[in-house]
mmCIF file of C-alpha atoms and ligand atoms in Angstrom:
data_model
loop_
_atom_site.group_PDB
_atom_site.id
_atom_site.type_symbol
_atom_site.label_atom_id
_atom_site.label_comp_id
_atom_site.label_asym_id
_atom_site.label_seq_id
_atom_site.Cartn_x
_atom_site.Cartn_y
_atom_site.Cartn_z
ATOM 1 C CA MET N 1 6.062 1.815 -39.042
ATOM 2 C CA THR N 2 4.646 4.074 -36.357
ATOM 3 C CA PRO N 3 2.273 3.147 -33.488
ATOM 4 C CA ALA N 4 -0.544 5.019 -35.270
ATOM 5 C CA GLU N 5 0.010 3.033 -38.482
ATOM 6 C CA ILE N 6 0.052 -0.256 -36.575
ATOM 7 C CA LEU N 7 -3.225 0.596 -34.865
ATOM 8 C CA ARG N 8 -4.799 1.482 -38.192
ATOM 9 C CA ARG N 9 -3.532 -1.746 -39.767
ATOM 10 C CA ASP N 10 -4.456 -4.216 -36.955
ATOM 11 C CA LEU N 11 -7.563 -2.819 -35.289
ATOM 12 C CA ALA N 12 -10.186 -4.328 -37.601
ATOM 13 C CA THR N 13 -8.388 -7.710 -37.779
ATOM 14 C CA LEU N 14 -8.209 -8.066 -34.005
ATOM 15 C CA SER N 15 -11.727 -6.890 -33.244
ATOM 16 C CA ALA N 16 -13.154 -9.211 -35.928
ATOM 17 C CA ALA N 17 -11.103 -12.247 -34.873
ATOM 18 C CA LEU N 18 -12.040 -12.023 -31.188
ATOM 19 C CA SER N 19 -15.384 -10.170 -31.436
ATOM 20 C CA LEU N 20 -13.954 -7.242 -29.469
ATOM 21 C CA GLU N 21 -15.330 -3.720 -29.377
ATOM 22 C CA PRO N 22 -12.957 -1.336 -31.213
ATOM 23 C CA ALA N 23 -12.046 0.347 -27.899
ATOM 24 C CA GLY N 24 -11.119 -3.029 -26.409
ATOM 25 C CA ALA N 25 -9.083 -4.025 -29.463
ATOM 26 C CA ARG N 26 -7.267 -0.648 -29.466
ATOM 27 C CA LEU N 27 -6.358 -1.131 -25.802
ATOM 28 C CA GLU N 28 -5.031 -4.643 -26.452
ATOM 29 C CA ILE N 29 -2.921 -3.493 -29.414
ATOM 30 C CA ARG N 30 -1.392 -0.755 -27.278
ATOM 31 C CA VAL N 31 -0.772 -3.193 -24.418
ATOM 32 C CA LEU N 32 0.956 -5.718 -26.712
ATOM 33 C CA LEU N 33 2.959 -3.064 -28.545
ATOM 34 C CA GLY N 34 3.955 -1.450 -25.251
ATOM 35 C CA HIS N 35 5.061 -4.840 -23.935
ATOM 36 C CA ALA N 36 7.156 -5.502 -27.065
ATOM 37 C CA LEU N 37 8.779 -2.076 -26.827
ATOM 38 C CA GLY N 38 9.121 -2.062 -23.038
ATOM 39 C CA VAL N 39 7.143 1.181 -22.722
ATOM 40 C CA ASN N 40 3.789 2.111 -21.222
ATOM 41 C CA ARG N 41 0.631 3.178 -23.065
ATOM 42 C CA ALA N 42 1.174 6.868 -22.274
ATOM 43 C CA TRP N 43 4.536 6.682 -24.096
ATOM 44 C CA LEU N 44 2.880 5.076 -27.116
ATOM 45 C CA ILE N 45 0.252 7.797 -27.305
ATOM 46 C CA ALA N 46 2.893 10.537 -26.946
ATOM 47 C CA HIS N 47 5.038 8.902 -29.675
ATOM 48 C CA GLU N 48 2.321 7.677 -32.014
ATOM 49 C CA HIS N 49 4.002 9.143 -35.104
ATOM 50 C CA ASP N 50 7.546 7.954 -34.305
ATOM 51 C CA GLU N 51 9.134 5.274 -36.531
ATOM 52 C CA LEU N 52 9.607 2.116 -34.438
ATOM 53 C CA PRO N 53 12.723 -0.101 -34.548
ATOM 54 C CA ALA N 54 12.458 -3.469 -36.344
ATOM 55 C CA ALA N 55 13.222 -5.913 -33.507
ATOM 56 C CA PRO N 56 10.385 -4.869 -31.123
ATOM 57 C CA LEU N 57 8.032 -4.700 -34.103
ATOM 58 C CA GLU N 58 8.756 -8.340 -34.878
ATOM 59 C CA LYS N 59 8.161 -9.197 -31.248
ATOM 60 C CA TYR N 60 4.826 -7.364 -31.422
ATOM 61 C CA GLN N 61 3.874 -9.298 -34.602
ATOM 62 C CA ALA N 62 4.516 -12.579 -32.808
ATOM 63 C CA LEU N 63 2.428 -11.508 -29.797
ATOM 64 C CA LEU N 64 -0.410 -10.364 -32.044
ATOM 65 C CA ALA N 65 -0.404 -13.684 -33.917
ATOM 66 C CA ARG N 66 -0.761 -15.559 -30.594
ATOM 67 C CA ARG N 67 -3.521 -13.191 -29.477
ATOM 68 C CA LEU N 68 -5.366 -13.737 -32.770
ATOM 69 C CA ALA N 69 -5.174 -17.481 -32.061
ATOM 70 C CA GLY N 70 -7.039 -16.845 -28.809
ATOM 71 C CA GLU N 71 -4.299 -16.753 -26.144
ATOM 72 C CA PRO N 72 -5.315 -14.575 -23.188
ATOM 73 C CA VAL N 73 -3.410 -11.279 -22.961
ATOM 74 C CA ALA N 74 -2.299 -12.194 -19.426
ATOM 75 C CA TYR N 75 -0.362 -15.233 -20.749
ATOM 76 C CA LEU N 76 1.245 -13.134 -23.479
ATOM 77 C CA LEU N 77 2.437 -10.578 -20.945
ATOM 78 C CA GLY N 78 3.172 -13.178 -18.253
ATOM 79 C CA GLU N 79 1.327 -11.132 -15.670
ATOM 80 C CA LYS N 80 -2.074 -9.995 -14.482
ATOM 81 C CA GLU N 81 -3.145 -7.377 -11.991
ATOM 82 C CA PHE N 82 -5.172 -8.560 -9.015
ATOM 83 C CA PHE N 83 -6.158 -6.505 -5.980
ATOM 84 C CA GLY N 84 -3.706 -3.785 -6.999
ATOM 85 C CA ARG N 85 -0.672 -6.069 -7.411
ATOM 86 C CA SER N 86 0.889 -7.722 -10.411
ATOM 87 C CA PHE N 87 0.926 -11.551 -10.377
ATOM 88 C CA HIS N 88 3.061 -13.690 -12.655
ATOM 89 C CA VAL N 89 0.843 -16.051 -14.672
ATOM 90 C CA THR N 90 1.535 -18.921 -17.071
ATOM 91 C CA PRO N 91 -0.847 -21.299 -18.883
ATOM 92 C CA ALA N 92 -0.516 -23.593 -15.831
ATOM 93 C CA VAL N 93 -2.751 -21.257 -13.819
ATOM 94 C CA LEU N 94 -6.152 -19.661 -14.251
ATOM 95 C CA VAL N 95 -5.888 -15.977 -15.089
ATOM 96 C CA PRO N 96 -6.975 -14.038 -11.953
ATOM 97 C CA ARG N 97 -10.403 -12.461 -12.525
ATOM 98 C CA PRO N 98 -11.689 -9.161 -11.117
ATOM 99 C CA GLU N 99 -14.792 -11.003 -9.760
ATOM 100 C CA THR N 100 -12.510 -12.930 -7.441
ATOM 101 C CA GLU N 101 -11.588 -9.692 -5.674
ATOM 102 C CA LEU N 102 -15.051 -9.963 -4.046
ATOM 103 C CA LEU N 103 -13.970 -13.255 -2.472
ATOM 104 C CA VAL N 104 -10.826 -11.599 -1.123
ATOM 105 C CA GLU N 105 -12.764 -8.601 0.245
ATOM 106 C CA LEU N 106 -15.144 -10.923 2.099
ATOM 107 C CA ALA N 107 -12.260 -13.033 3.415
ATOM 108 C CA LEU N 108 -10.535 -9.893 4.730
ATOM 109 C CA GLU N 109 -13.792 -8.926 6.451
ATOM 110 C CA LYS N 110 -14.226 -12.321 8.137
ATOM 111 C CA LEU N 111 -10.616 -13.122 9.040
ATOM 112 C CA PRO N 112 -10.078 -12.279 12.741
ATOM 113 C CA PRO N 113 -6.892 -10.546 13.972
ATOM 114 C CA ALA N 114 -3.975 -13.000 14.101
ATOM 115 C CA GLY N 115 -6.293 -15.577 12.505
ATOM 116 C CA ARG N 116 -5.437 -18.602 10.393
ATOM 117 C CA ALA N 117 -6.676 -18.948 6.819
ATOM 118 C CA LEU N 118 -6.473 -21.707 4.212
ATOM 119 C CA ASP N 119 -6.785 -21.182 0.439
ATOM 120 C CA LEU N 120 -7.761 -24.343 -1.448
ATOM 121 C CA GLY N 121 -6.573 -24.623 -5.076
ATOM 122 C CA THR N 122 -4.469 -21.488 -4.983
ATOM 123 C CA GLY N 123 -3.380 -21.485 -8.666
ATOM 124 C CA SER N 124 -1.331 -18.326 -9.214
ATOM 125 C CA GLY N 125 -1.581 -17.737 -5.452
ATOM 126 C CA CYS N 126 -3.479 -14.498 -5.979
ATOM 127 C CA ILE N 127 -5.974 -15.068 -3.138
ATOM 128 C CA ALA N 128 -3.614 -16.471 -0.509
ATOM 129 C CA ILE N 129 -0.803 -14.022 -1.278
ATOM 130 C CA THR N 130 -3.171 -11.047 -1.180
ATOM 131 C CA LEU N 131 -4.453 -12.213 2.222
ATOM 132 C CA ALA N 132 -0.889 -12.646 3.489
ATOM 133 C CA LEU N 133 0.118 -9.171 2.279
ATOM 134 C CA GLU N 134 -3.019 -7.409 3.506
ATOM 135 C CA ARG N 135 -2.975 -9.232 6.859
ATOM 136 C CA PRO N 136 0.631 -9.950 7.879
ATOM 137 C CA ASP N 137 -0.648 -10.688 11.415
ATOM 138 C CA CYS N 138 -2.418 -13.816 10.113
ATOM 139 C CA GLY N 139 -1.113 -17.305 9.278
ATOM 140 C CA ILE N 140 -1.967 -18.236 5.692
ATOM 141 C CA LEU N 141 -1.656 -21.674 4.076
ATOM 142 C CA ALA N 142 -2.287 -22.474 0.432
ATOM 143 C CA VAL N 143 -2.943 -25.860 -1.185
ATOM 144 C CA GLU N 144 -2.505 -26.719 -4.865
ATOM 145 C CA GLN N 145 -2.665 -30.011 -6.714
ATOM 146 C CA SER N 146 -0.758 -28.962 -9.837
ATOM 147 C CA ALA N 147 3.002 -28.888 -9.317
ATOM 148 C CA GLU N 148 3.389 -26.371 -12.132
ATOM 149 C CA ALA N 149 0.792 -24.039 -10.645
ATOM 150 C CA LEU N 150 2.356 -24.380 -7.203
ATOM 151 C CA SER N 151 5.675 -23.247 -8.607
ATOM 152 C CA VAL N 152 3.998 -20.135 -10.114
ATOM 153 C CA ALA N 153 2.352 -19.390 -6.733
ATOM 154 C CA LYS N 154 5.675 -19.726 -4.919
ATOM 155 C CA GLN N 155 7.353 -17.395 -7.420
ATOM 156 C CA ASN N 156 4.603 -14.859 -6.805
ATOM 157 C CA ALA N 157 5.047 -15.082 -3.042
ATOM 158 C CA VAL N 158 8.779 -14.375 -3.438
ATOM 159 C CA ARG N 159 8.231 -11.624 -6.000
ATOM 160 C CA LEU N 160 5.660 -9.860 -3.810
ATOM 161 C CA GLY N 161 7.395 -10.542 -0.496
ATOM 162 C CA ALA N 162 4.538 -12.531 1.059
ATOM 163 C CA ARG N 163 5.044 -14.999 3.902
ATOM 164 C CA LEU N 164 2.775 -18.044 3.726
ATOM 165 C CA GLY N 165 2.909 -21.848 3.621
ATOM 166 C CA PHE N 166 2.321 -23.966 0.525
ATOM 167 C CA TYR N 167 1.232 -27.611 0.406
ATOM 168 C CA PRO N 168 1.025 -29.776 -2.722
ATOM 169 C CA GLY N 169 -2.025 -32.016 -3.047
ATOM 170 C CA SER N 170 -5.755 -32.299 -3.441
ATOM 171 C CA TRP N 171 -7.980 -30.146 -1.204
ATOM 172 C CA PHE N 172 -7.802 -31.160 2.496
ATOM 173 C CA GLN N 173 -5.729 -34.267 1.747
ATOM 174 C CA ALA N 174 -2.793 -31.952 1.134
ATOM 175 C CA LEU N 175 -2.694 -30.864 4.776
ATOM 176 C CA PRO N 176 -0.430 -32.681 7.235
ATOM 177 C CA ALA N 177 -2.585 -34.416 9.890
ATOM 178 C CA ASP N 178 -1.241 -32.225 12.706
ATOM 179 C CA THR N 179 -2.191 -28.943 10.968
ATOM 180 C CA GLU N 180 -3.984 -26.555 13.350
ATOM 181 C CA LYS N 181 -7.600 -25.722 12.507
ATOM 182 C CA PHE N 182 -8.503 -22.530 10.649
ATOM 183 C CA ASP N 183 -10.583 -19.428 11.292
ATOM 184 C CA LEU N 184 -11.353 -19.215 7.597
ATOM 185 C CA ILE N 185 -11.240 -21.404 4.502
ATOM 186 C CA VAL N 186 -11.444 -19.737 1.114
ATOM 187 C CA SER N 187 -11.465 -21.175 -2.400
ATOM 188 C CA ASN N 188 -12.000 -20.342 -6.031
ATOM 189 C CA PRO N 189 -12.414 -23.963 -7.127
ATOM 190 C CA PRO N 190 -13.179 -25.259 -10.614
ATOM 191 C CA TYR N 191 -16.937 -24.753 -11.050
ATOM 192 C CA VAL N 192 -17.847 -24.849 -14.730
ATOM 193 C CA ALA N 193 -20.197 -27.690 -15.752
ATOM 194 C CA GLU N 194 -18.462 -30.213 -18.039
ATOM 195 C CA GLY N 195 -20.786 -29.686 -21.029
ATOM 196 C CA ASP N 196 -20.908 -25.875 -20.653
ATOM 197 C CA SER N 197 -20.470 -24.121 -24.003
ATOM 198 C CA HIS N 198 -18.616 -21.362 -22.100
ATOM 199 C CA LEU N 199 -15.644 -23.774 -21.711
ATOM 200 C CA ALA N 200 -14.737 -23.321 -25.391
ATOM 201 C CA ALA N 201 -13.943 -19.658 -24.741
ATOM 202 C CA LEU N 202 -11.662 -20.751 -21.870
ATOM 203 C CA ALA N 203 -9.818 -23.435 -23.855
ATOM 204 C CA GLN N 204 -6.400 -21.845 -23.296
ATOM 205 C CA GLU N 205 -6.689 -22.023 -19.515
ATOM 206 C CA PRO N 206 -6.074 -25.220 -17.501
ATOM 207 C CA ALA N 207 -9.172 -27.454 -17.728
ATOM 208 C CA GLU N 208 -8.516 -28.817 -14.231
ATOM 209 C CA ALA N 209 -8.914 -25.279 -12.855
ATOM 210 C CA LEU N 210 -12.260 -24.818 -14.604
ATOM 211 C CA ALA N 211 -14.419 -27.909 -15.081
ATOM 212 C CA SER N 212 -15.959 -29.858 -12.219
ATOM 213 C CA GLY N 213 -18.415 -32.608 -13.098
ATOM 214 C CA ALA N 214 -21.820 -32.586 -14.769
ATOM 215 C CA ASP N 215 -23.199 -29.625 -12.789
ATOM 216 C CA GLY N 216 -19.875 -27.910 -12.072
ATOM 217 C CA MET N 217 -20.198 -28.616 -8.341
ATOM 218 C CA ASP N 218 -18.143 -31.783 -7.728
ATOM 219 C CA ASP N 219 -15.254 -29.895 -6.123
ATOM 220 C CA ILE N 220 -17.546 -27.523 -4.221
ATOM 221 C CA ARG N 221 -19.237 -30.586 -2.662
ATOM 222 C CA LEU N 222 -15.863 -32.016 -1.587
ATOM 223 C CA ILE N 223 -14.830 -28.688 -0.074
ATOM 224 C CA VAL N 224 -18.098 -28.184 1.832
ATOM 225 C CA GLN N 225 -18.013 -31.765 3.146
ATOM 226 C CA GLY N 226 -14.411 -31.522 4.270
ATOM 227 C CA ALA N 227 -14.402 -28.013 5.713
ATOM 228 C CA PRO N 228 -16.157 -28.497 9.103
ATOM 229 C CA ALA N 229 -13.401 -30.832 10.332
ATOM 230 C CA TRP N 230 -10.785 -28.136 9.594
ATOM 231 C CA LEU N 231 -12.610 -25.089 10.937
ATOM 232 C CA LYS N 232 -12.523 -23.731 14.480
ATOM 233 C CA PRO N 233 -15.932 -23.093 16.129
ATOM 234 C CA GLY N 234 -17.312 -19.993 14.446
ATOM 235 C CA GLY N 235 -14.854 -20.376 11.527
ATOM 236 C CA TRP N 236 -15.930 -19.220 8.056
ATOM 237 C CA LEU N 237 -16.048 -21.044 4.742
ATOM 238 C CA LEU N 238 -16.391 -18.935 1.601
ATOM 239 C CA PHE N 239 -15.973 -19.847 -2.011
ATOM 240 C CA GLU N 240 -16.631 -18.601 -5.518
ATOM 241 C CA HIS N 241 -19.117 -20.429 -7.748
ATOM 242 C CA GLY N 242 -21.008 -20.261 -11.035
ATOM 243 C CA TRP N 243 -23.792 -17.784 -11.772
ATOM 244 C CA ASP N 244 -26.535 -20.402 -11.245
ATOM 245 C CA HIS N 245 -25.039 -22.221 -8.215
ATOM 246 C CA GLY N 246 -26.087 -19.853 -5.415
ATOM 247 C CA GLU N 247 -29.112 -21.739 -4.134
ATOM 248 C CA ALA N 248 -27.500 -25.174 -4.396
ATOM 249 C CA CYS N 249 -24.422 -23.871 -2.533
ATOM 250 C CA ARG N 250 -26.538 -22.376 0.256
ATOM 251 C CA ASP N 251 -28.390 -25.708 0.612
ATOM 252 C CA LEU N 252 -25.094 -27.596 0.772
ATOM 253 C CA LEU N 253 -23.723 -25.324 3.484
ATOM 254 C CA LYS N 254 -26.913 -25.517 5.551
ATOM 255 C CA GLN N 255 -26.970 -29.334 5.266
ATOM 256 C CA ALA N 256 -23.357 -29.410 6.440
ATOM 257 C CA GLY N 257 -24.415 -27.449 9.543
ATOM 258 C CA PHE N 258 -23.187 -23.948 8.664
ATOM 259 C CA CYS N 259 -24.938 -20.825 10.038
ATOM 260 C CA ASP N 260 -25.647 -17.357 8.619
ATOM 261 C CA VAL N 261 -25.371 -18.781 5.113
ATOM 262 C CA GLU N 262 -25.681 -16.222 2.314
ATOM 263 C CA THR N 263 -24.683 -15.551 -1.285
ATOM 264 C CA ARG N 264 -23.071 -12.244 -2.282
ATOM 265 C CA ALA N 265 -23.292 -10.743 -5.761
ATOM 266 C CA ASP N 266 -20.363 -9.412 -7.792
ATOM 267 C CA LEU N 267 -20.299 -5.982 -9.457
ATOM 268 C CA ALA N 268 -22.325 -7.383 -12.363
ATOM 269 C CA GLY N 269 -25.079 -8.355 -9.894
ATOM 270 C CA ILE N 270 -24.397 -12.096 -10.256
ATOM 271 C CA GLY N 271 -24.421 -14.343 -7.141
ATOM 272 C CA ARG N 272 -20.717 -15.202 -7.053
ATOM 273 C CA VAL N 273 -19.619 -16.080 -3.512
ATOM 274 C CA THR N 274 -21.450 -18.165 -0.906
ATOM 275 C CA LEU N 275 -20.364 -18.126 2.716
ATOM 276 C CA GLY N 276 -21.310 -19.403 6.140
ATOM 277 C CA HIS N 277 -19.680 -20.132 9.465
ATOM 278 C CA VAL N 278 -19.541 -23.095 11.787
ATOM 279 C CA CYS N 279 -22.293 -22.395 14.317
ATOM 280 C CA ALA N 280 -20.615 -21.438 17.569
ATOM 281 C CA ARG N 281 -21.904 -23.577 20.443
ATOM 282 C CA LEU N 282 -24.079 -21.657 22.898
HETATM 283 N N1 LIG R 1 -14.740 -17.358 -13.579
HETATM 284 C C1 LIG R 1 -14.277 -18.333 -14.529
HETATM 285 C C2 LIG R 1 -15.126 -18.222 -15.767
HETATM 286 O O1 LIG R 1 -16.194 -18.790 -15.856
HETATM 287 C C3 LIG R 1 -14.306 -19.727 -13.949
HETATM 288 C C4 LIG R 1 -13.348 -19.835 -12.826
HETATM 289 C C5 LIG R 1 -13.479 -21.105 -12.064
HETATM 290 O O2 LIG R 1 -13.953 -22.150 -12.524
HETATM 291 N N2 LIG R 1 -13.017 -21.036 -10.875
HETATM 292 O O3 LIG R 1 -14.753 -17.500 -16.636
#
């Protein structure tokens, strides 16, 4: 078979199974076929009428079957691009999302020169490792409760040549008592409400990275409560949250004594990150 024949054969099946637009399904077929063949999409387009060898075709068939069963493309490829770098991902970690780049941009804006930053629930490590690579002058620590996820994050740090510290454990409890305070704490915690119908579409990703109590804010509350004790005067807390959490997050931060509290919208115009800083004493 040729790449063109495969596209013709599989396009309708894939777009129907996953309710994808034809353009999206075509892209995915090319990505999976390219991965099986070890070539990029430009090669596939240039060679669309070439007969393909049997072994990579079988590999492609297996990938397509898993995709049709709902596995995210990132798990099939074992990697996902985030902030211009490729991160290794497995089903033990949430697939990095483009929305989360907003969180990183804001963290880079708020992190002072030679500052110290903490990433809570690092997962693949995409936030902490990006900070460490973009700001090698800063000290970055990352915390993660899942041992499997922590191992993925550590592999990513090695693969991308980032220098940062990793601690296993739950939120602030993971930090040794003598840890110095931070200029910035950042997190993309689990924030989907337990009964949310949206969770079904995320069933292949780790539930503990997604769901957080009846309103999706259990972990956010723990983070906001714990953060002041670990922030230097003037230090920033910023975290990602659900589309309808903005106001509740701002209230939480204000109640916990944070200043200049605001919510920033992602490219889709959805309030996605709330931030504030410990009021500096006058
Ligand atoms: N952004 C993810 C989603 O709803 C959720 C990520 C999270 O809970 N941190 O698709």
